[in-house]
mmCIF file of C-alpha atoms in Angstrom:
data_model
loop_
_atom_site.group_PDB
_atom_site.id
_atom_site.type_symbol
_atom_site.label_atom_id
_atom_site.label_comp_id
_atom_site.label_asym_id
_atom_site.label_seq_id
_atom_site.Cartn_x
_atom_site.Cartn_y
_atom_site.Cartn_z
ATOM 1 C CA UNK A 1 -33.591 -11.964 -15.677
ATOM 2 C CA UNK A 2 -33.204 -8.186 -15.899
ATOM 3 C CA UNK A 3 -31.545 -6.148 -18.639
ATOM 4 C CA UNK A 4 -30.572 -2.837 -17.025
ATOM 5 C CA UNK A 5 -29.906 0.185 -19.236
ATOM 6 C CA UNK A 6 -28.592 3.161 -17.225
ATOM 7 C CA UNK A 7 -27.080 6.448 -18.331
ATOM 8 C CA UNK A 8 -23.706 5.253 -17.084
ATOM 9 C CA UNK A 9 -22.187 2.297 -15.201
ATOM 10 C CA UNK A 10 -19.441 2.789 -12.602
ATOM 11 C CA UNK A 11 -16.750 0.208 -13.342
ATOM 12 C CA UNK A 12 -13.833 -0.603 -11.074
ATOM 13 C CA UNK A 13 -11.368 -1.128 -13.931
ATOM 14 C CA UNK A 14 -10.731 2.623 -14.069
ATOM 15 C CA UNK A 15 -13.122 3.911 -11.370
ATOM 16 C CA UNK A 16 -15.248 5.792 -13.851
ATOM 17 C CA UNK A 17 -18.616 5.727 -15.617
ATOM 18 C CA UNK A 18 -19.154 4.012 -18.950
ATOM 19 C CA UNK A 19 -22.118 3.482 -21.241
ATOM 20 C CA UNK A 20 -23.374 -0.056 -21.330
ATOM 21 C CA UNK A 21 -25.748 -2.763 -20.164
ATOM 22 C CA UNK A 22 -25.878 -4.900 -17.021
ATOM 23 C CA UNK A 23 -27.733 -8.217 -17.107
ATOM 24 C CA UNK A 24 -28.753 -10.008 -13.906
ATOM 25 C CA UNK A 25 -30.205 -13.473 -13.453
ATOM 26 C CA UNK A 26 -31.251 -14.765 -10.073
ATOM 27 C CA UNK A 27 -28.897 -13.311 -7.449
ATOM 28 C CA UNK A 28 -25.968 -12.650 -9.765
ATOM 29 C CA UNK A 29 -24.696 -10.349 -12.465
ATOM 30 C CA UNK A 30 -24.300 -12.479 -15.581
ATOM 31 C CA UNK A 31 -23.158 -9.964 -18.188
ATOM 32 C CA UNK A 32 -21.711 -6.433 -18.416
ATOM 33 C CA UNK A 33 -20.848 -4.784 -21.710
ATOM 34 C CA UNK A 34 -21.713 -2.496 -24.587
ATOM 35 C CA UNK A 35 -25.309 -2.492 -25.781
ATOM 36 C CA UNK A 36 -24.363 -3.481 -29.343
ATOM 37 C CA UNK A 37 -22.620 -6.591 -27.986
ATOM 38 C CA UNK A 38 -25.584 -7.818 -25.938
ATOM 39 C CA UNK A 39 -26.207 -11.509 -26.813
ATOM 40 C CA UNK A 40 -29.606 -12.133 -28.354
ATOM 41 C CA UNK A 41 -30.582 -14.871 -25.884
ATOM 42 C CA UNK A 42 -30.614 -12.248 -23.116
ATOM 43 C CA UNK A 43 -32.954 -9.945 -25.024
ATOM 44 C CA UNK A 44 -35.287 -12.845 -25.743
ATOM 45 C CA UNK A 45 -35.951 -13.757 -22.114
ATOM 46 C CA UNK A 46 -34.881 -10.730 -20.061
ATOM 47 C CA UNK A 47 -37.073 -7.944 -18.666
ATOM 48 C CA UNK A 48 -35.851 -4.498 -19.703
ATOM 49 C CA UNK A 49 -35.230 -1.969 -16.904
ATOM 50 C CA UNK A 50 -34.882 1.502 -18.409
ATOM 51 C CA UNK A 51 -32.699 3.713 -16.196
ATOM 52 C CA UNK A 52 -31.399 5.932 -18.974
ATOM 53 C CA UNK A 53 -31.507 9.081 -16.849
ATOM 54 C CA UNK A 54 -29.758 7.429 -13.888
ATOM 55 C CA UNK A 55 -26.225 6.449 -12.905
ATOM 56 C CA UNK A 56 -25.662 2.819 -11.895
ATOM 57 C CA UNK A 57 -23.204 1.933 -9.121
ATOM 58 C CA UNK A 58 -22.506 -1.045 -6.859
ATOM 59 C CA UNK A 59 -24.593 -1.013 -3.705
ATOM 60 C CA UNK A 60 -23.024 0.962 -0.873
ATOM 61 C CA UNK A 61 -21.092 -0.771 1.919
ATOM 62 C CA UNK A 62 -21.381 0.762 5.396
ATOM 63 C CA UNK A 63 -18.711 -0.920 7.516
ATOM 64 C CA UNK A 64 -19.768 0.457 10.915
ATOM 65 C CA UNK A 65 -23.316 0.614 12.288
ATOM 66 C CA UNK A 66 -25.057 -0.416 15.513
ATOM 67 C CA UNK A 67 -28.454 -1.837 14.606
ATOM 68 C CA UNK A 68 -29.616 -2.176 18.229
ATOM 69 C CA UNK A 69 -28.891 1.481 19.090
ATOM 70 C CA UNK A 70 -31.705 3.988 18.540
ATOM 71 C CA UNK A 71 -29.682 7.211 17.894
ATOM 72 C CA UNK A 72 -31.347 8.931 20.872
ATOM 73 C CA UNK A 73 -29.721 10.864 23.700
ATOM 74 C CA UNK A 74 -30.470 7.865 25.921
ATOM 75 C CA UNK A 75 -29.016 5.252 23.590
ATOM 76 C CA UNK A 76 -27.234 3.172 26.263
ATOM 77 C CA UNK A 77 -30.127 3.193 28.747
ATOM 78 C CA UNK A 78 -32.559 2.258 25.978
ATOM 79 C CA UNK A 79 -30.317 -0.582 24.826
ATOM 80 C CA UNK A 80 -29.796 -2.049 28.299
ATOM 81 C CA UNK A 81 -33.471 -1.756 29.288
ATOM 82 C CA UNK A 82 -34.972 -3.216 26.079
ATOM 83 C CA UNK A 83 -36.025 -6.829 25.647
ATOM 84 C CA UNK A 84 -34.512 -9.148 23.065
ATOM 85 C CA UNK A 85 -37.678 -8.888 20.984
ATOM 86 C CA UNK A 86 -37.659 -5.082 21.101
ATOM 87 C CA UNK A 87 -34.011 -4.889 20.011
ATOM 88 C CA UNK A 88 -34.532 -7.332 17.147
ATOM 89 C CA UNK A 89 -37.557 -5.354 15.937
ATOM 90 C CA UNK A 90 -35.543 -2.125 16.122
ATOM 91 C CA UNK A 91 -32.655 -3.727 14.243
ATOM 92 C CA UNK A 92 -35.003 -4.986 11.537
ATOM 93 C CA UNK A 93 -36.503 -1.513 11.080
ATOM 94 C CA UNK A 94 -33.156 0.250 10.998
ATOM 95 C CA UNK A 95 -31.693 -2.346 8.655
ATOM 96 C CA UNK A 96 -34.523 -1.649 6.243
ATOM 97 C CA UNK A 97 -33.674 2.053 6.397
ATOM 98 C CA UNK A 98 -30.103 1.231 5.445
ATOM 99 C CA UNK A 99 -31.171 -0.852 2.464
ATOM 100 C CA UNK A 100 -33.686 1.638 1.100
ATOM 101 C CA UNK A 101 -31.079 4.395 1.337
ATOM 102 C CA UNK A 102 -28.736 2.380 -0.895
ATOM 103 C CA UNK A 103 -26.668 0.363 1.597
ATOM 104 C CA UNK A 104 -26.751 -3.233 0.371
ATOM 105 C CA UNK A 105 -23.999 -4.494 2.711
ATOM 106 C CA UNK A 106 -23.348 -3.432 6.299
ATOM 107 C CA UNK A 107 -21.307 -4.503 9.305
ATOM 108 C CA UNK A 108 -22.826 -4.272 12.744
ATOM 109 C CA UNK A 109 -19.850 -3.162 14.834
ATOM 110 C CA UNK A 110 -21.136 -4.079 18.283
ATOM 111 C CA UNK A 111 -24.319 -5.658 19.563
ATOM 112 C CA UNK A 112 -25.806 -8.264 21.840
ATOM 113 C CA UNK A 113 -25.421 -11.908 20.827
ATOM 114 C CA UNK A 114 -29.124 -11.923 19.986
ATOM 115 C CA UNK A 115 -28.595 -9.775 16.901
ATOM 116 C CA UNK A 116 -26.944 -12.683 15.094
ATOM 117 C CA UNK A 117 -30.404 -14.242 14.864
ATOM 118 C CA UNK A 118 -31.253 -11.783 12.076
ATOM 119 C CA UNK A 119 -29.079 -13.829 9.715
ATOM 120 C CA UNK A 120 -26.467 -12.648 7.267
ATOM 121 C CA UNK A 121 -28.865 -12.396 4.333
ATOM 122 C CA UNK A 122 -32.361 -11.661 5.601
ATOM 123 C CA UNK A 123 -35.116 -10.408 3.288
ATOM 124 C CA UNK A 124 -35.461 -6.620 3.137
ATOM 125 C CA UNK A 125 -32.149 -6.103 4.938
ATOM 126 C CA UNK A 126 -28.647 -5.432 3.672
ATOM 127 C CA UNK A 127 -26.169 -8.284 3.506
ATOM 128 C CA UNK A 128 -24.972 -8.259 7.130
ATOM 129 C CA UNK A 129 -21.632 -8.901 8.778
ATOM 130 C CA UNK A 130 -21.863 -9.370 12.548
ATOM 131 C CA UNK A 131 -19.285 -8.607 15.229
ATOM 132 C CA UNK A 132 -21.456 -9.500 18.196
ATOM 133 C CA UNK A 133 -20.256 -8.011 21.498
ATOM 134 C CA UNK A 134 -16.919 -6.205 21.098
ATOM 135 C CA UNK A 135 -13.915 -7.589 22.946
ATOM 136 C CA UNK A 136 -13.237 -5.031 25.667
ATOM 137 C CA UNK A 137 -11.251 -4.672 28.890
ATOM 138 C CA UNK A 138 -12.993 -5.052 32.241
ATOM 139 C CA UNK A 139 -15.474 -2.172 32.568
ATOM 140 C CA UNK A 140 -14.239 -0.998 29.158
ATOM 141 C CA UNK A 141 -16.157 0.618 26.328
ATOM 142 C CA UNK A 142 -19.481 -1.215 25.702
ATOM 143 C CA UNK A 143 -18.677 -3.753 28.440
ATOM 144 C CA UNK A 144 -22.426 -4.124 28.996
ATOM 145 C CA UNK A 145 -22.702 -6.031 25.694
ATOM 146 C CA UNK A 146 -21.028 -8.956 27.413
ATOM 147 C CA UNK A 147 -17.446 -9.689 26.359
ATOM 148 C CA UNK A 148 -14.795 -8.511 28.832
ATOM 149 C CA UNK A 149 -11.365 -10.115 28.479
ATOM 150 C CA UNK A 150 -7.760 -9.235 29.363
ATOM 151 C CA UNK A 151 -5.498 -12.254 29.896
ATOM 152 C CA UNK A 152 -4.019 -14.074 26.901
ATOM 153 C CA UNK A 153 -6.303 -17.058 27.493
ATOM 154 C CA UNK A 154 -9.380 -14.879 27.964
ATOM 155 C CA UNK A 155 -8.680 -13.002 24.739
ATOM 156 C CA UNK A 156 -8.116 -16.149 22.679
ATOM 157 C CA UNK A 157 -11.207 -17.775 24.195
ATOM 158 C CA UNK A 158 -13.277 -14.679 23.436
ATOM 159 C CA UNK A 159 -12.345 -14.880 19.763
ATOM 160 C CA UNK A 160 -13.137 -18.594 19.621
ATOM 161 C CA UNK A 161 -16.533 -18.045 21.233
ATOM 162 C CA UNK A 162 -17.326 -15.325 18.692
ATOM 163 C CA UNK A 163 -16.547 -17.696 15.855
ATOM 164 C CA UNK A 164 -18.570 -20.530 17.377
ATOM 165 C CA UNK A 165 -21.585 -18.269 17.906
ATOM 166 C CA UNK A 166 -21.531 -17.141 14.272
ATOM 167 C CA UNK A 167 -19.777 -13.764 14.328
ATOM 168 C CA UNK A 168 -18.234 -12.934 10.949
ATOM 169 C CA UNK A 169 -15.967 -10.097 12.101
ATOM 170 C CA UNK A 170 -14.182 -9.237 15.357
ATOM 171 C CA UNK A 171 -14.391 -5.835 17.068
ATOM 172 C CA UNK A 172 -11.737 -4.698 19.572
ATOM 173 C CA UNK A 173 -12.151 -1.778 21.957
ATOM 174 C CA UNK A 174 -8.578 -0.445 21.903
ATOM 175 C CA UNK A 175 -9.432 2.675 23.927
ATOM 176 C CA UNK A 176 -12.242 3.900 26.096
ATOM 177 C CA UNK A 177 -15.338 5.482 24.576
ATOM 178 C CA UNK A 178 -17.700 8.377 25.070
ATOM 179 C CA UNK A 179 -21.099 6.732 25.422
ATOM 180 C CA UNK A 180 -20.075 4.243 28.120
ATOM 181 C CA UNK A 181 -20.462 5.706 31.628
ATOM 182 C CA UNK A 182 -17.221 6.125 33.626
ATOM 183 C CA UNK A 183 -15.056 5.035 30.701
ATOM 184 C CA UNK A 184 -12.103 7.291 29.853
ATOM 185 C CA UNK A 185 -11.931 7.791 26.047
ATOM 186 C CA UNK A 186 -8.215 8.637 26.115
ATOM 187 C CA UNK A 187 -7.133 5.549 28.050
ATOM 188 C CA UNK A 188 -5.548 2.680 26.079
ATOM 189 C CA UNK A 189 -7.361 -0.565 26.889
ATOM 190 C CA UNK A 190 -4.839 -3.056 25.540
ATOM 191 C CA UNK A 191 -1.110 -3.396 24.878
ATOM 192 C CA UNK A 192 0.416 -4.252 21.505
ATOM 193 C CA UNK A 193 0.846 -7.855 22.630
ATOM 194 C CA UNK A 194 -2.795 -8.129 23.687
ATOM 195 C CA UNK A 195 -3.939 -6.685 20.350
ATOM 196 C CA UNK A 196 -1.695 -9.157 18.513
ATOM 197 C CA UNK A 197 -3.228 -12.031 20.469
ATOM 198 C CA UNK A 198 -6.737 -10.959 19.437
ATOM 199 C CA UNK A 199 -5.838 -10.294 15.789
ATOM 200 C CA UNK A 200 -3.864 -13.515 15.309
ATOM 201 C CA UNK A 201 -6.638 -15.544 16.924
ATOM 202 C CA UNK A 202 -9.262 -13.850 14.742
ATOM 203 C CA UNK A 203 -7.280 -14.470 11.577
ATOM 204 C CA UNK A 204 -7.119 -18.173 12.406
ATOM 205 C CA UNK A 205 -10.903 -18.145 11.949
ATOM 206 C CA UNK A 206 -10.782 -15.801 8.931
ATOM 207 C CA UNK A 207 -12.480 -13.046 10.921
ATOM 208 C CA UNK A 208 -11.642 -9.503 9.723
ATOM 209 C CA UNK A 209 -10.686 -7.274 12.662
ATOM 210 C CA UNK A 210 -11.555 -3.682 13.461
ATOM 211 C CA UNK A 211 -10.598 -1.581 16.455
ATOM 212 C CA UNK A 212 -12.351 1.347 18.094
ATOM 213 C CA UNK A 213 -9.555 3.853 18.623
ATOM 214 C CA UNK A 214 -9.885 7.458 19.839
ATOM 215 C CA UNK A 215 -6.241 8.389 20.484
ATOM 216 C CA UNK A 216 -2.920 8.583 18.673
ATOM 217 C CA UNK A 217 -1.428 6.154 21.192
ATOM 218 C CA UNK A 218 -4.252 3.759 20.427
ATOM 219 C CA UNK A 219 -3.573 4.079 16.703
ATOM 220 C CA UNK A 220 0.103 3.223 17.217
ATOM 221 C CA UNK A 221 -0.835 0.192 19.332
ATOM 222 C CA UNK A 222 -3.428 -1.045 16.822
ATOM 223 C CA UNK A 223 -1.235 -0.587 13.754
ATOM 224 C CA UNK A 224 1.658 -2.394 15.492
ATOM 225 C CA UNK A 225 -0.766 -5.128 16.535
ATOM 226 C CA UNK A 226 -1.888 -5.780 12.958
ATOM 227 C CA UNK A 227 -5.519 -4.650 13.151
ATOM 228 C CA UNK A 228 -7.134 -4.744 9.704
ATOM 229 C CA UNK A 229 -9.233 -1.578 10.053
ATOM 230 C CA UNK A 230 -8.825 1.177 12.650
ATOM 231 C CA UNK A 231 -11.994 3.094 13.481
ATOM 232 C CA UNK A 232 -12.358 6.832 14.205
ATOM 233 C CA UNK A 233 -8.697 7.937 14.585
ATOM 234 C CA UNK A 234 -10.001 10.858 16.626
ATOM 235 C CA UNK A 235 -6.550 11.876 17.971
ATOM 236 C CA UNK A 236 -8.115 12.912 21.274
ATOM 237 C CA UNK A 237 -6.171 14.265 24.228
ATOM 238 C CA UNK A 238 -7.582 15.591 27.492
ATOM 239 C CA UNK A 239 -7.099 19.333 27.866
ATOM 240 C CA UNK A 240 -5.276 20.107 31.111
ATOM 241 C CA UNK A 241 -7.029 23.464 31.326
ATOM 242 C CA UNK A 242 -10.651 22.637 30.521
ATOM 243 C CA UNK A 243 -10.731 18.871 30.926
ATOM 244 C CA UNK A 244 -12.445 18.621 27.522
ATOM 245 C CA UNK A 245 -11.443 16.289 24.709
ATOM 246 C CA UNK A 246 -9.493 18.087 21.999
ATOM 247 C CA UNK A 247 -7.699 16.818 18.906
ATOM 248 C CA UNK A 248 -3.931 16.767 18.488
ATOM 249 C CA UNK A 249 -2.424 15.382 15.289
ATOM 250 C CA UNK A 250 1.136 14.029 15.463
ATOM 251 C CA UNK A 251 2.116 13.434 11.805
ATOM 252 C CA UNK A 252 5.163 11.242 12.421
ATOM 253 C CA UNK A 253 3.031 8.593 14.159
ATOM 254 C CA UNK A 254 1.017 8.171 10.978
ATOM 255 C CA UNK A 255 3.924 8.193 8.516
ATOM 256 C CA UNK A 256 3.987 4.462 7.858
ATOM 257 C CA UNK A 257 5.098 2.551 4.780
ATOM 258 C CA UNK A 258 2.205 1.716 2.454
ATOM 259 C CA UNK A 259 2.369 -1.974 3.384
ATOM 260 C CA UNK A 260 1.991 -1.051 7.062
ATOM 261 C CA UNK A 261 -0.994 1.246 6.592
ATOM 262 C CA UNK A 262 -4.229 -0.247 7.912
ATOM 263 C CA UNK A 263 -7.629 0.565 6.516
ATOM 264 C CA UNK A 264 -9.248 3.559 8.205
ATOM 265 C CA UNK A 265 -12.893 4.246 9.004
ATOM 266 C CA UNK A 266 -13.408 7.760 10.348
ATOM 267 C CA UNK A 267 -17.127 8.385 10.755
ATOM 268 C CA UNK A 268 -16.988 12.148 10.135
ATOM 269 C CA UNK A 269 -20.790 12.223 10.064
ATOM 270 C CA UNK A 270 -21.083 10.620 13.510
ATOM 271 C CA UNK A 271 -23.064 13.027 15.752
ATOM 272 C CA UNK A 272 -22.731 15.676 13.014
ATOM 273 C CA UNK A 273 -26.447 16.480 13.224
ATOM 274 C CA UNK A 274 -26.139 17.525 16.878
ATOM 275 C CA UNK A 275 -24.556 20.845 15.862
ATOM 276 C CA UNK A 276 -26.846 21.656 12.931
ATOM 277 C CA UNK A 277 -28.802 24.322 14.806
ATOM 278 C CA UNK A 278 -25.699 26.456 15.288
ATOM 279 C CA UNK A 279 -23.891 25.279 12.144
ATOM 280 C CA UNK A 280 -26.678 26.682 9.986
ATOM 281 C CA UNK A 281 -27.138 29.874 12.036
ATOM 282 C CA UNK A 282 -30.530 29.050 13.516
ATOM 283 C CA UNK A 283 -29.338 30.228 16.929
ATOM 284 C CA UNK A 284 -26.213 31.538 18.607
ATOM 285 C CA UNK A 285 -23.783 28.841 19.775
ATOM 286 C CA UNK A 286 -22.820 28.348 23.385
ATOM 287 C CA UNK A 287 -19.094 28.481 24.259
ATOM 288 C CA UNK A 288 -19.056 24.673 24.356
ATOM 289 C CA UNK A 289 -20.605 24.491 20.890
ATOM 290 C CA UNK A 290 -18.030 26.943 19.552
ATOM 291 C CA UNK A 291 -15.337 24.626 20.928
ATOM 292 C CA UNK A 292 -16.988 21.565 19.344
ATOM 293 C CA UNK A 293 -17.242 23.255 15.950
ATOM 294 C CA UNK A 294 -13.547 24.081 16.100
ATOM 295 C CA UNK A 295 -12.728 20.477 16.988
ATOM 296 C CA UNK A 296 -14.874 19.378 14.054
ATOM 297 C CA UNK A 297 -12.839 21.626 11.735
ATOM 298 C CA UNK A 298 -9.619 20.093 13.089
ATOM 299 C CA UNK A 299 -11.020 16.603 12.465
ATOM 300 C CA UNK A 300 -11.470 17.356 8.776
ATOM 301 C CA UNK A 301 -7.930 18.722 8.635
ATOM 302 C CA UNK A 302 -6.647 15.482 10.172
ATOM 303 C CA UNK A 303 -8.599 13.359 7.704
ATOM 304 C CA UNK A 304 -7.247 15.407 4.808
ATOM 305 C CA UNK A 305 -3.695 14.815 6.100
ATOM 306 C CA UNK A 306 -4.399 11.077 6.192
ATOM 307 C CA UNK A 307 -5.752 11.180 2.627
ATOM 308 C CA UNK A 308 -2.583 12.948 1.464
ATOM 309 C CA UNK A 309 -0.478 10.344 3.294
ATOM 310 C CA UNK A 310 -2.156 7.692 1.145
ATOM 311 C CA UNK A 311 -4.206 5.790 3.711
ATOM 312 C CA UNK A 312 -6.941 3.551 2.286
ATOM 313 C CA UNK A 313 -10.383 4.458 3.617
ATOM 314 C CA UNK A 314 -13.676 2.650 4.013
ATOM 315 C CA UNK A 315 -17.023 4.223 4.803
ATOM 316 C CA UNK A 316 -18.775 3.824 8.128
ATOM 317 C CA UNK A 317 -21.154 6.085 10.020
ATOM 318 C CA UNK A 318 -21.570 4.635 13.533
ATOM 319 C CA UNK A 319 -25.305 4.822 12.857
ATOM 320 C CA UNK A 320 -27.283 4.307 16.043
ATOM 321 C CA UNK A 321 -25.205 6.528 18.328
ATOM 322 C CA UNK A 322 -26.369 10.024 19.291
ATOM 323 C CA UNK A 323 -28.130 11.735 16.379
ATOM 324 C CA UNK A 324 -26.603 9.433 13.766
ATOM 325 C CA UNK A 325 -29.293 7.909 11.568
ATOM 326 C CA UNK A 326 -29.453 4.828 9.371
ATOM 327 C CA UNK A 327 -30.671 6.579 6.229
ATOM 328 C CA UNK A 328 -27.769 9.048 6.164
ATOM 329 C CA UNK A 329 -24.797 7.132 4.796
ATOM 330 C CA UNK A 330 -24.906 9.785 2.060
ATOM 331 C CA UNK A 331 -23.852 12.399 4.635
ATOM 332 C CA UNK A 332 -20.584 10.563 5.332
ATOM 333 C CA UNK A 333 -19.854 10.374 1.608
ATOM 334 C CA UNK A 334 -20.536 14.042 0.938
ATOM 335 C CA UNK A 335 -18.507 15.188 3.962
ATOM 336 C CA UNK A 336 -15.536 13.034 2.992
ATOM 337 C CA UNK A 337 -15.586 14.724 -0.379
ATOM 338 C CA UNK A 338 -16.604 18.287 0.398
ATOM 339 C CA UNK A 339 -14.855 18.857 3.719
ATOM 340 C CA UNK A 340 -12.063 16.266 3.826
ATOM 341 C CA UNK A 341 -11.005 16.671 0.196
ATOM 342 C CA UNK A 342 -11.357 13.097 -1.043
ATOM 343 C CA UNK A 343 -11.855 12.721 -4.803
ATOM 344 C CA UNK A 344 -15.248 11.536 -6.022
ATOM 345 C CA UNK A 345 -13.704 8.322 -7.390
ATOM 346 C CA UNK A 346 -12.128 7.545 -4.020
ATOM 347 C CA UNK A 347 -15.403 8.292 -2.251
ATOM 348 C CA UNK A 348 -17.174 5.762 -4.468
ATOM 349 C CA UNK A 349 -14.395 3.193 -4.126
ATOM 350 C CA UNK A 350 -14.288 3.597 -0.335
ATOM 351 C CA UNK A 351 -18.048 3.076 -0.154
ATOM 352 C CA UNK A 352 -18.128 0.040 -2.451
ATOM 353 C CA UNK A 353 -15.133 -2.060 -3.535
ATOM 354 C CA UNK A 354 -12.819 -1.300 -0.624
ATOM 355 C CA UNK A 355 -15.606 -1.645 1.918
ATOM 356 C CA UNK A 356 -16.414 -5.094 0.563
ATOM 357 C CA UNK A 357 -12.747 -6.087 0.756
ATOM 358 C CA UNK A 358 -12.603 -4.832 4.346
ATOM 359 C CA UNK A 359 -15.457 -7.182 5.277
ATOM 360 C CA UNK A 360 -13.918 -10.178 3.524
ATOM 361 C CA UNK A 361 -16.517 -9.999 0.734
ATOM 362 C CA UNK A 362 -14.340 -8.592 -2.018
ATOM 363 C CA UNK A 363 -14.993 -11.585 -4.304
ATOM 364 C CA UNK A 364 -18.779 -11.299 -3.924
ATOM 365 C CA UNK A 365 -19.914 -7.668 -3.786
ATOM 366 C CA UNK A 366 -18.626 -4.129 -4.187
ATOM 367 C CA UNK A 367 -18.085 -3.996 -7.944
ATOM 368 C CA UNK A 368 -20.208 -4.463 -11.070
ATOM 369 C CA UNK A 369 -18.759 -7.566 -12.693
ATOM 370 C CA UNK A 370 -19.982 -10.883 -14.032
ATOM 371 C CA UNK A 371 -20.282 -13.453 -11.247
ATOM 372 C CA UNK A 372 -20.774 -10.931 -8.450
ATOM 373 C CA UNK A 373 -24.015 -10.566 -6.520
ATOM 374 C CA UNK A 374 -26.458 -8.186 -8.163
ATOM 375 C CA UNK A 375 -26.318 -5.505 -5.472
ATOM 376 C CA UNK A 376 -26.861 -2.276 -7.396
ATOM 377 C CA UNK A 377 -28.099 1.270 -6.857
ATOM 378 C CA UNK A 378 -29.061 4.065 -9.227
ATOM 379 C CA UNK A 379 -28.553 7.781 -8.574
ATOM 380 C CA UNK A 380 -30.470 10.642 -10.159
ATOM 381 C CA UNK A 381 -27.258 12.640 -10.394
ATOM 382 C CA UNK A 382 -23.639 11.672 -11.026
ATOM 383 C CA UNK A 383 -21.285 11.882 -8.020
ATOM 384 C CA UNK A 384 -18.778 13.293 -10.479
ATOM 385 C CA UNK A 385 -20.939 16.440 -10.514
ATOM 386 C CA UNK A 386 -21.938 16.562 -6.852
ATOM 387 C CA UNK A 387 -21.138 14.615 -3.698
ATOM 388 C CA UNK A 388 -24.767 15.204 -2.701
ATOM 389 C CA UNK A 389 -25.766 12.766 -5.453
ATOM 390 C CA UNK A 390 -25.757 9.947 -2.883
ATOM 391 C CA UNK A 391 -28.706 11.576 -1.129
ATOM 392 C CA UNK A 392 -30.872 10.746 -4.152
ATOM 393 C CA UNK A 393 -30.768 6.966 -4.413
ATOM 394 C CA UNK A 394 -33.889 6.302 -6.463
ATOM 395 C CA UNK A 395 -33.477 2.604 -7.295
ATOM 396 C CA UNK A 396 -32.028 -0.292 -5.296
ATOM 397 C CA UNK A 397 -31.427 -3.938 -6.195
ATOM 398 C CA UNK A 398 -30.125 -6.517 -3.713
ATOM 399 C CA UNK A 399 -29.389 -10.115 -4.679
ATOM 400 C CA UNK A 400 -31.029 -9.502 -8.051
ATOM 401 C CA UNK A 401 -34.311 -8.379 -6.456
ATOM 402 C CA UNK A 402 -35.544 -4.825 -6.924
ATOM 403 C CA UNK A 403 -36.331 -3.418 -3.476
ATOM 404 C CA UNK A 404 -36.803 0.249 -4.390
ATOM 405 C CA UNK A 405 -37.902 1.879 -7.625
#
């Protein structure tokens, strides 16, 4: 049993910090309250953890990572040429990076079937939700992971097979993608009816759904099809002049009633590091890099529009793709606040409570409350003062076990 005394505790009742004590026993939180109300039987047998200069929050939830991807420029070739044992070792290592950076729950959003062997609650790893291979059209995005399906029967069978093999979430490739060779990112992969078939089948097995979506057309298809969480919302179109991907926001497509609004995961930090040399003035940008920086600026404008429209967000990074690392969930949080204009309370909520709800774990993790798993982190600085506070996670507990101090 641990008696944890921080400087402040982030509570979901009002999404703010409060003075108090958290008591954990075994895997669970057993008491939260004011210090003067702490029952004596806890003080008699509990070990005191003094965190009086730190801010206590629920462990972070990263809803979109790829544990078998190595974040290199050759990510696809390295994935397809690696053995099962090599990919599992890589996933173990990168999962540990997630946990030590404060991510106590994560969803792998596309992998080989072999990844499911890690188990949902392995030692020294975050609590894991597995999608397995994404459901994709023939030769569609990430087809090489092994689940191509298009007919109604194929789609329903694909969902059933995922459930039988132990997947705990279902990923749909609603458009093409950028890292898959010869796959057009602006091409819709499925119709509304096909998406509905996948989503309805997944919900029969209580599998939360998410859809990779890089275009406005794809967003409209996914929202009409009932997808639980739409990923990226890049609003890409193909420039007729240059042939490059540029962003075009069409507000009326996104003006849905609140009950119709799906969860959104953007991944503003995805590949962000690739432009750091020119972003920070270390060298002059090429014309292509100037274009990419402008498209990055437009992305943050789009995200801000979506925040104003009242969309609920969760946090995901796409860790594992080009230049996107597993110990940098903090970058997504700070960018959502500093550049997209999300409030610090919404940043925290998106990265904890709402992320847990998105993964179907809202009754187990994501908030600090009696009966929930003791997944906790401590920051040296309050996120109320700086979004960069998430870079300084100095203490981590998962399932009541201290894994970083």
